[in-house]
Tab-separated table of C-alpha atoms in Angstrom:
chain	number	residue	atom	x	y	z
I	120	MET	CA	52.418	131.834	90.424
I	121	ASN	CA	53.009	130.228	86.941
I	122	ALA	CA	54.383	126.681	86.245
I	123	ARG	CA	57.916	128.021	85.354
I	124	THR	CA	58.134	130.004	88.530
I	125	ILE	CA	57.145	127.005	90.501
I	126	SER	CA	59.698	124.787	88.724
I	127	LEU	CA	62.402	127.414	89.396
I	128	ALA	CA	61.438	127.542	93.170
I	129	LEU	CA	61.566	123.951	93.435
I	130	ALA	CA	64.824	123.582	91.729
I	131	MET	CA	66.308	126.387	94.036
I	132	VAL	CA	64.824	124.243	97.050
I	133	MET	CA	66.479	121.056	95.747
I	134	SER	CA	69.836	122.559	95.206
I	135	ALA	CA	69.787	124.135	98.539
I	136	GLY	CA	68.982	120.794	100.014
I	137	ALA	CA	71.569	119.056	98.023
I	138	ALA	CA	74.209	121.818	99.224
I	139	SER	CA	72.952	121.287	102.757
I	140	GLY	CA	73.503	117.507	102.529
I	141	LYS	CA	77.052	117.953	100.951
I	142	GLU	CA	77.984	120.344	103.678
I	143	ASP	CA	76.771	117.823	106.383
I	144	LEU	CA	78.727	115.038	104.827
I	145	MET	CA	81.893	117.266	104.724
I	146	LYS	CA	81.356	118.086	108.400
I	147	ARG	CA	81.049	114.500	109.281
I	148	ALA	CA	84.024	113.559	107.366
I	149	ARG	CA	86.162	116.285	108.926
I	150	GLY	CA	85.196	114.954	112.406
I	151	LEU	CA	86.638	111.397	111.393
I	152	PHE	CA	89.461	112.140	108.947
I	153	LYS	CA	92.380	114.500	108.841
I	154	PRO	CA	94.499	115.511	105.729
I	155	VAL	CA	97.895	114.078	105.234
I	156	PRO	CA	100.370	116.715	106.029
I	157	ALA	CA	103.042	117.962	103.581
I	158	THR	CA	105.820	117.719	105.943
I	159	ALA	CA	107.126	114.730	108.336
I	160	PRO	CA	106.114	115.004	111.936
I	161	VAL	CA	108.866	115.128	114.610
I	162	MET	CA	109.980	111.725	115.944
I	163	LYS	CA	109.919	111.629	119.619
I	164	GLY	CA	113.397	110.965	121.176
I	165	ASN	CA	114.896	110.898	117.419
I	166	PRO	CA	114.915	114.475	116.115
I	167	ALA	CA	115.574	114.786	112.437
I	168	ASN	CA	118.357	116.712	110.738
I	169	PRO	CA	119.089	116.839	106.964
I	170	ALA	CA	122.122	114.705	107.400
I	171	LYS	CA	120.191	111.963	109.193
I	172	VAL	CA	117.619	111.887	106.669
I	173	GLU	CA	119.948	111.629	103.824
I	174	LEU	CA	121.750	108.588	105.635
I	175	GLY	CA	118.533	107.086	106.261
I	176	LYS	CA	117.520	107.197	102.751
I	177	MET	CA	120.983	105.572	101.719
I	178	LEU	CA	120.300	102.948	104.177
I	179	PHE	CA	116.800	102.513	103.175
I	180	PHE	CA	118.077	101.592	99.522
I	181	ASP	CA	121.255	99.823	100.579
I	182	PRO	CA	121.049	96.015	100.069
I	183	ARG	CA	124.208	95.602	102.169
I	184	LEU	CA	121.783	95.606	105.188
I	185	SER	CA	120.981	92.035	104.207
I	186	ALA	CA	123.235	89.099	104.510
I	187	SER	CA	122.803	88.361	100.779
I	188	GLN	CA	123.606	91.795	99.979
I	189	LEU	CA	120.438	91.600	97.457
I	190	ILE	CA	117.616	92.844	99.812
I	191	SER	CA	116.893	96.473	100.875
I	192	CYS	CA	114.172	97.901	102.645
I	193	ASN	CA	113.008	99.116	99.304
I	194	THR	CA	112.848	95.663	98.067
I	195	CYS	CA	109.544	94.854	99.958
I	196	HIS	CA	108.469	98.588	100.483
I	197	ASN	CA	109.211	99.811	96.883
I	198	VAL	CA	108.715	103.655	96.907
I	199	GLY	CA	107.991	103.333	93.150
I	200	LEU	CA	105.038	100.806	93.885
I	201	GLY	CA	103.062	102.641	96.430
I	202	GLY	CA	105.566	101.502	99.200
I	203	ALA	CA	104.619	97.938	98.911
I	204	ASP	CA	105.897	95.135	96.787
I	205	LEU	CA	102.975	93.565	94.586
I	206	GLN	CA	103.577	90.416	96.190
I	207	GLU	CA	101.081	88.116	98.213
I	208	THR	CA	103.513	87.787	100.998
I	209	ALA	CA	107.387	89.082	101.024
I	210	ILE	CA	110.040	87.222	99.426
I	211	GLY	CA	113.273	87.145	101.432
I	212	HIS	CA	116.701	85.564	101.980
I	213	GLY	CA	117.046	82.531	99.571
I	214	TRP	CA	113.679	83.205	98.009
I	215	GLN	CA	111.917	82.290	101.025
I	216	LYS	CA	108.499	83.279	101.168
I	217	GLY	CA	107.418	85.522	104.202
I	218	PRO	CA	104.228	84.591	106.257
I	219	ARG	CA	102.510	87.994	105.685
I	220	ASN	CA	101.888	90.637	103.142
I	221	SER	CA	104.270	93.630	103.245
I	222	PRO	CA	102.266	96.801	104.457
I	223	THR	CA	102.933	100.051	102.544
I	224	VAL	CA	105.802	102.203	104.165
I	225	LEU	CA	103.995	105.301	102.737
I	226	ASN	CA	102.536	107.400	105.619
I	227	ALA	CA	103.410	104.342	108.036
I	228	VAL	CA	104.548	107.167	110.496
I	229	PHE	CA	100.881	107.781	111.297
I	230	ASN	CA	100.164	104.260	112.406
I	231	ILE	CA	99.730	103.377	116.182
I	232	ALA	CA	102.301	100.828	115.734
I	233	GLN	CA	104.131	98.742	112.909
I	234	PHE	CA	103.517	95.232	111.403
I	235	TRP	CA	99.989	93.706	111.281
I	236	ASP	CA	100.283	92.593	114.685
I	237	GLY	CA	101.705	95.807	116.182
I	238	ARG	CA	104.965	94.182	117.554
I	239	ALA	CA	107.002	97.289	116.700
I	240	GLU	CA	106.069	100.518	118.608
I	241	ASP	CA	107.282	102.742	116.139
I	242	LEU	CA	109.531	102.913	112.723
I	243	GLU	CA	112.741	102.746	114.555
I	244	ALA	CA	111.918	99.532	116.209
I	245	GLN	CA	110.273	98.158	112.846
I	246	ALA	CA	113.604	98.866	110.997
I	247	LYS	CA	115.612	96.406	113.130
I	248	GLY	CA	113.063	93.419	112.411
I	249	PRO	CA	113.521	92.634	108.928
I	250	VAL	CA	117.377	92.937	109.158
I	251	GLN	CA	117.289	90.167	111.659
I	252	ALA	CA	114.530	87.973	110.495
I	253	SER	CA	115.992	84.712	108.850
I	254	VAL	CA	113.073	84.820	106.332
I	255	GLU	CA	113.993	88.408	105.307
I	256	MET	CA	117.395	89.856	105.477
I	257	ASN	CA	118.790	87.213	107.546
I	258	ASN	CA	121.694	89.393	109.132
I	259	LYS	CA	122.940	90.123	112.543
I	260	PRO	CA	123.366	93.521	114.163
I	261	GLU	CA	126.952	92.895	114.652
I	262	ARG	CA	127.570	91.751	111.104
I	263	LEU	CA	125.585	94.626	109.768
I	264	VAL	CA	127.608	97.166	111.799
I	265	ALA	CA	130.923	95.368	110.690
I	266	THR	CA	129.936	95.872	106.942
I	267	LEU	CA	129.084	99.473	107.557
I	268	LYS	CA	132.337	100.266	109.287
I	269	SER	CA	134.407	98.571	106.616
I	270	ILE	CA	132.800	101.165	104.002
I	271	PRO	CA	134.927	104.216	104.198
I	272	GLY	CA	132.114	106.361	102.724
I	273	TYR	CA	129.700	105.732	105.643
I	274	GLN	CA	132.007	106.859	108.459
I	275	PRO	CA	131.632	110.569	107.821
I	276	LEU	CA	127.891	110.452	107.130
I	277	PHE	CA	127.224	108.754	110.429
I	278	ARG	CA	129.474	111.236	112.135
I	279	LYS	CA	127.655	114.199	110.417
I	280	ALA	CA	124.075	112.634	111.367
I	281	PHE	CA	125.049	111.907	114.806
I	282	ALA	CA	127.375	114.796	115.761
I	283	GLY	CA	129.195	114.493	119.024
I	284	GLN	CA	128.836	110.648	119.332
I	285	GLN	CA	132.259	108.910	119.694
I	286	ASP	CA	131.152	105.855	117.779
I	287	PRO	CA	128.213	106.762	115.612
I	288	VAL	CA	128.063	103.564	113.476
I	289	THR	CA	125.770	101.494	115.695
I	290	PHE	CA	122.606	99.339	114.852
I	291	ASP	CA	120.614	101.747	116.868
I	292	ASN	CA	121.593	104.630	114.685
I	293	VAL	CA	120.868	102.686	111.596
I	294	ALA	CA	117.437	102.305	112.780
I	295	ARG	CA	117.065	105.918	113.709
I	296	ALA	CA	118.287	107.093	110.547
I	297	ILE	CA	115.902	104.940	108.673
I	298	GLU	CA	113.134	106.262	110.780
I	299	VAL	CA	113.346	109.843	110.169
I	300	TYR	CA	113.697	109.169	106.394
I	301	GLU	CA	110.554	106.787	106.299
I	302	ALA	CA	108.707	109.661	108.078
I	303	THR	CA	109.271	111.787	105.170
I	304	LEU	CA	107.429	109.309	102.745
I	305	LEU	CA	104.167	111.048	102.941
I	306	THR	CA	101.555	111.218	100.112
I	307	PRO	CA	99.688	114.527	100.626
I	308	ASP	CA	97.076	116.222	98.320
I	309	ALA	CA	94.864	113.385	97.566
I	310	PRO	CA	91.594	114.340	96.128
I	311	PHE	CA	90.100	113.257	99.608
I	312	ASP	CA	92.672	115.632	101.353
I	313	ARG	CA	91.404	118.443	99.143
I	314	TYR	CA	87.870	117.779	99.899
I	315	LEU	CA	88.618	117.634	103.546
I	316	LYS	CA	90.241	121.143	103.154
I	317	GLY	CA	87.046	122.428	101.788
I	318	ASN	CA	87.004	121.772	97.969
I	319	ARG	CA	83.654	119.968	97.374
I	320	LYS	CA	84.551	119.564	93.706
I	321	ALA	CA	87.698	117.536	94.647
I	322	LEU	CA	85.282	114.411	94.770
I	323	SER	CA	82.776	113.276	92.095
I	324	ALA	CA	79.159	112.852	93.083
I	325	ARG	CA	79.655	109.043	93.258
I	326	GLN	CA	82.805	109.387	95.118
I	327	GLU	CA	81.133	111.561	97.487
I	328	GLU	CA	78.427	108.967	97.811
I	329	GLY	CA	81.062	106.236	98.351
I	330	LEU	CA	82.198	108.507	101.272
I	331	ARG	CA	78.861	108.592	102.654
I	332	LEU	CA	78.240	104.735	102.331
I	333	PHE	CA	81.913	104.250	103.813
I	334	ILE	CA	80.684	106.241	107.011
I	335	ASP	CA	76.993	105.119	107.307
I	336	LYS	CA	78.009	101.364	106.748
I	337	GLY	CA	80.283	101.548	109.692
I	338	CYS	CA	83.664	101.267	107.750
I	339	ALA	CA	85.116	104.420	109.326
I	340	ALA	CA	84.887	103.008	112.864
I	341	CYS	CA	87.859	100.980	112.120
I	342	HIS	CA	89.375	103.272	109.368
I	343	GLY	CA	89.579	106.794	110.421
I	344	GLY	CA	92.141	109.438	111.381
I	345	VAL	CA	94.890	110.833	109.083
I	346	ASN	CA	95.806	107.276	107.654
I	347	VAL	CA	92.106	106.175	107.237
I	348	GLY	CA	93.275	103.211	109.480
I	349	GLY	CA	96.236	102.084	111.233
I	350	THR	CA	95.021	103.551	114.630
I	351	GLY	CA	93.809	100.429	116.419
I	352	TYR	CA	93.505	96.656	116.868
I	353	PHE	CA	90.433	94.653	115.690
I	354	PRO	CA	89.416	91.105	115.187
I	355	PHE	CA	89.293	89.919	111.763
I	356	GLY	CA	85.966	88.200	111.360
I	357	VAL	CA	83.750	90.048	114.003
I	358	ARG	CA	80.556	89.075	112.508
I	359	GLU	CA	81.644	86.305	110.004
I	360	GLU	CA	84.797	84.349	109.603
I	361	PRO	CA	86.403	84.904	106.354
I	362	GLY	CA	87.658	81.914	104.383
I	363	ALA	CA	90.690	80.042	105.440
I	364	GLU	CA	92.613	81.417	102.452
I	365	VAL	CA	91.750	84.928	103.386
I	366	ARG	CA	92.454	84.456	106.977
I	367	PRO	CA	94.859	81.542	107.427
I	368	PRO	CA	93.846	79.482	110.471
I	369	ALA	CA	97.641	79.369	111.757
I	370	ASP	CA	98.002	83.090	111.737
I	371	THR	CA	96.387	84.355	114.907
I	372	GLY	CA	97.641	87.670	114.781
I	373	ARG	CA	98.370	89.800	117.837
I	374	PHE	CA	97.779	86.759	119.974
I	375	LYS	CA	101.428	85.833	118.985
I	376	VAL	CA	102.568	88.935	120.593
I	377	THR	CA	100.321	89.266	123.772
I	378	ASN	CA	99.606	85.526	124.366
I	379	THR	CA	95.964	86.814	125.339
I	380	ALA	CA	92.999	84.913	124.203
I	381	ALA	CA	91.178	88.118	123.282
I	382	ASP	CA	93.663	88.853	120.784
I	383	ARG	CA	93.249	85.796	118.748
I	384	TYR	CA	92.802	86.772	115.116
I	385	VAL	CA	93.148	90.376	116.045
I	386	PHE	CA	95.287	92.753	113.640
I	387	ARG	CA	96.052	96.549	113.242
I	388	SER	CA	93.634	97.983	110.838
I	389	PRO	CA	95.510	98.635	107.830
I	390	SER	CA	95.638	102.247	106.312
I	391	LEU	CA	93.519	102.764	103.282
I	392	ARG	CA	95.682	105.380	101.971
I	393	ASN	CA	96.875	104.553	98.351
I	394	ALA	CA	94.771	101.512	98.755
I	395	ALA	CA	94.013	101.546	95.190
I	396	ILE	CA	97.702	100.872	94.098
I	397	THR	CA	98.944	98.643	97.095
I	398	MET	CA	97.261	95.297	95.947
I	399	PRO	CA	96.979	92.724	96.996
I	400	TYR	CA	95.069	92.948	100.279
I	401	PHE	CA	94.824	91.740	103.931
I	402	HIS	CA	97.608	90.135	105.867
I	403	SER	CA	97.426	86.922	103.746
I	404	GLY	CA	97.624	88.885	100.418
I	405	LYS	CA	95.166	86.545	98.886
I	406	VAL	CA	92.685	89.189	97.530
I	407	TRP	CA	93.835	91.144	94.367
I	408	LYS	CA	90.905	93.247	93.850
I	409	LEU	CA	89.951	96.077	95.905
I	410	ASN	CA	86.129	95.716	95.251
I	411	ASP	CA	86.449	92.084	96.564
I	412	ALA	CA	88.166	93.279	99.649
I	413	VAL	CA	85.313	95.740	100.407
I	414	LYS	CA	82.789	93.010	100.067
I	415	ILE	CA	84.703	90.658	102.336
I	416	MET	CA	84.927	93.423	105.107
I	417	GLY	CA	81.200	94.139	104.810
I	418	SER	CA	80.365	90.583	105.471
I	419	ALA	CA	83.247	89.828	108.021
I	420	GLN	CA	83.310	92.977	109.942
I	421	LEU	CA	80.015	94.402	109.513
I	422	GLY	CA	77.694	91.533	108.852
I	423	ILE	CA	76.343	92.807	105.850
I	424	ARG	CA	75.973	91.843	102.337
I	425	LEU	CA	77.051	94.778	100.240
I	426	THR	CA	75.355	94.877	96.678
I	427	ASP	CA	77.790	95.359	93.653
I	428	ASP	CA	76.723	99.021	93.395
I	429	GLU	CA	77.468	99.891	96.955
I	430	ALA	CA	80.917	97.876	96.714
I	431	ASP	CA	81.719	99.731	93.529
I	432	THR	CA	80.721	103.047	94.933
I	433	ILE	CA	82.896	102.664	98.046
I	434	THR	CA	85.826	101.423	95.857
I	435	ALA	CA	85.391	104.626	93.911
I	436	PHE	CA	85.662	106.694	97.104
I	437	LEU	CA	88.863	104.688	98.151
I	438	GLY	CA	90.326	105.825	94.982
I	439	THR	CA	90.366	109.263	96.073
I	440	LEU	CA	92.917	108.237	98.965
I	441	THR	CA	95.761	108.008	96.268
I	442	GLY	CA	97.905	111.030	97.146
I	443	ARG	CA	101.004	112.517	95.572
I	444	GLN	CA	103.706	109.904	95.375
I	445	PRO	CA	107.222	110.777	96.900
I	446	LYS	CA	109.920	111.504	94.207
I	447	VAL	CA	112.941	109.864	95.155
I	448	VAL	CA	116.348	110.330	93.295
I	449	TYR	CA	118.006	106.911	93.915
I	450	PRO	CA	121.145	107.482	96.167
I	451	ILE	CA	124.617	106.563	94.981
I	452	LEU	CA	125.938	104.308	97.585
I	453	PRO	CA	129.404	104.363	98.884
I	454	PRO	CA	131.490	101.385	97.594
I	455	ASN	CA	132.833	98.455	99.416
I	456	SER	CA	136.535	98.039	100.555
I	457	ASP	CA	138.613	94.988	100.652
I	458	ALA	CA	137.569	94.434	104.294
I	459	THR	CA	133.752	94.511	103.444
I	460	PRO	CA	132.235	90.981	104.377
I	461	ARG	CA	131.227	88.976	101.221
I	462	PRO	CA	127.670	88.283	100.770
I	463	VAL	CA	126.048	85.177	102.260
I	464	THR	CA	123.678	83.453	99.745
I	465	ASN	CA	123.274	80.086	101.047
């Protein structure tokens, strides 16, 4: 056997080994993650229909859900900005600064619960919270219903969306309509989704190495499933407490919901879908670079010091989680009548 033949044989063995390694990594990934589907899941107890989805879309973009008539759901969950708002923490009524960063609304339907502390069991419950929060929309259910009933164009839309109901313009129905619309805000066909479906070329060699590190270092323990996160509650600072700016001492997370000592500084793991475009990071919104967030998670959650190259490589993988963004035509909203309550701006 001459040198050229030996070289070719070695090359073939190495190629086969690399292919086997890639196949093994893909198999491991498929066991931990699932692609984002192209269509919305069915909402339990709240079946969708085209009229309800369209009504939910209008309500999502309508600032008259707020007392000031300036703030809509889209204000803090801007569909054109990855479903977030590019603010450290949300800005609400009277320019008040909220206590936490606004999570993305995109793919939120796949989270185990809503809000950082999981206090809303689903998107319907979540939709009611900001409307009534004084630091957000600062409205009341009865005032919102009175506003919607005073707008002639909304009456037939509610009747069509909730056929058979004698009085369909209710606060509950507002939330139900918003829920089925938000469930459509999906970002399928990310490079990682194509990889999970069998296309090895969807990820570059470095991105694939980032995936391997993401799994091997332990990141996937809290960030798995369709949403690459959002499926459970975990202490922030398992191995090392983050700095007080990143994890403010006064915000004890899920403890405020359960009043259970074990839930102190426990938060729902965020989805990492579209993380590359939904900065800043963490519930405090104090970290603006994804690479920095990766390093903080390494030390705080895993007790390891990621090298710059490891953090950069994992960040490269996270970039493959950005999917096809929803294309939304801004709705034309029905106009006020003389009976519509005036804005409250104080």
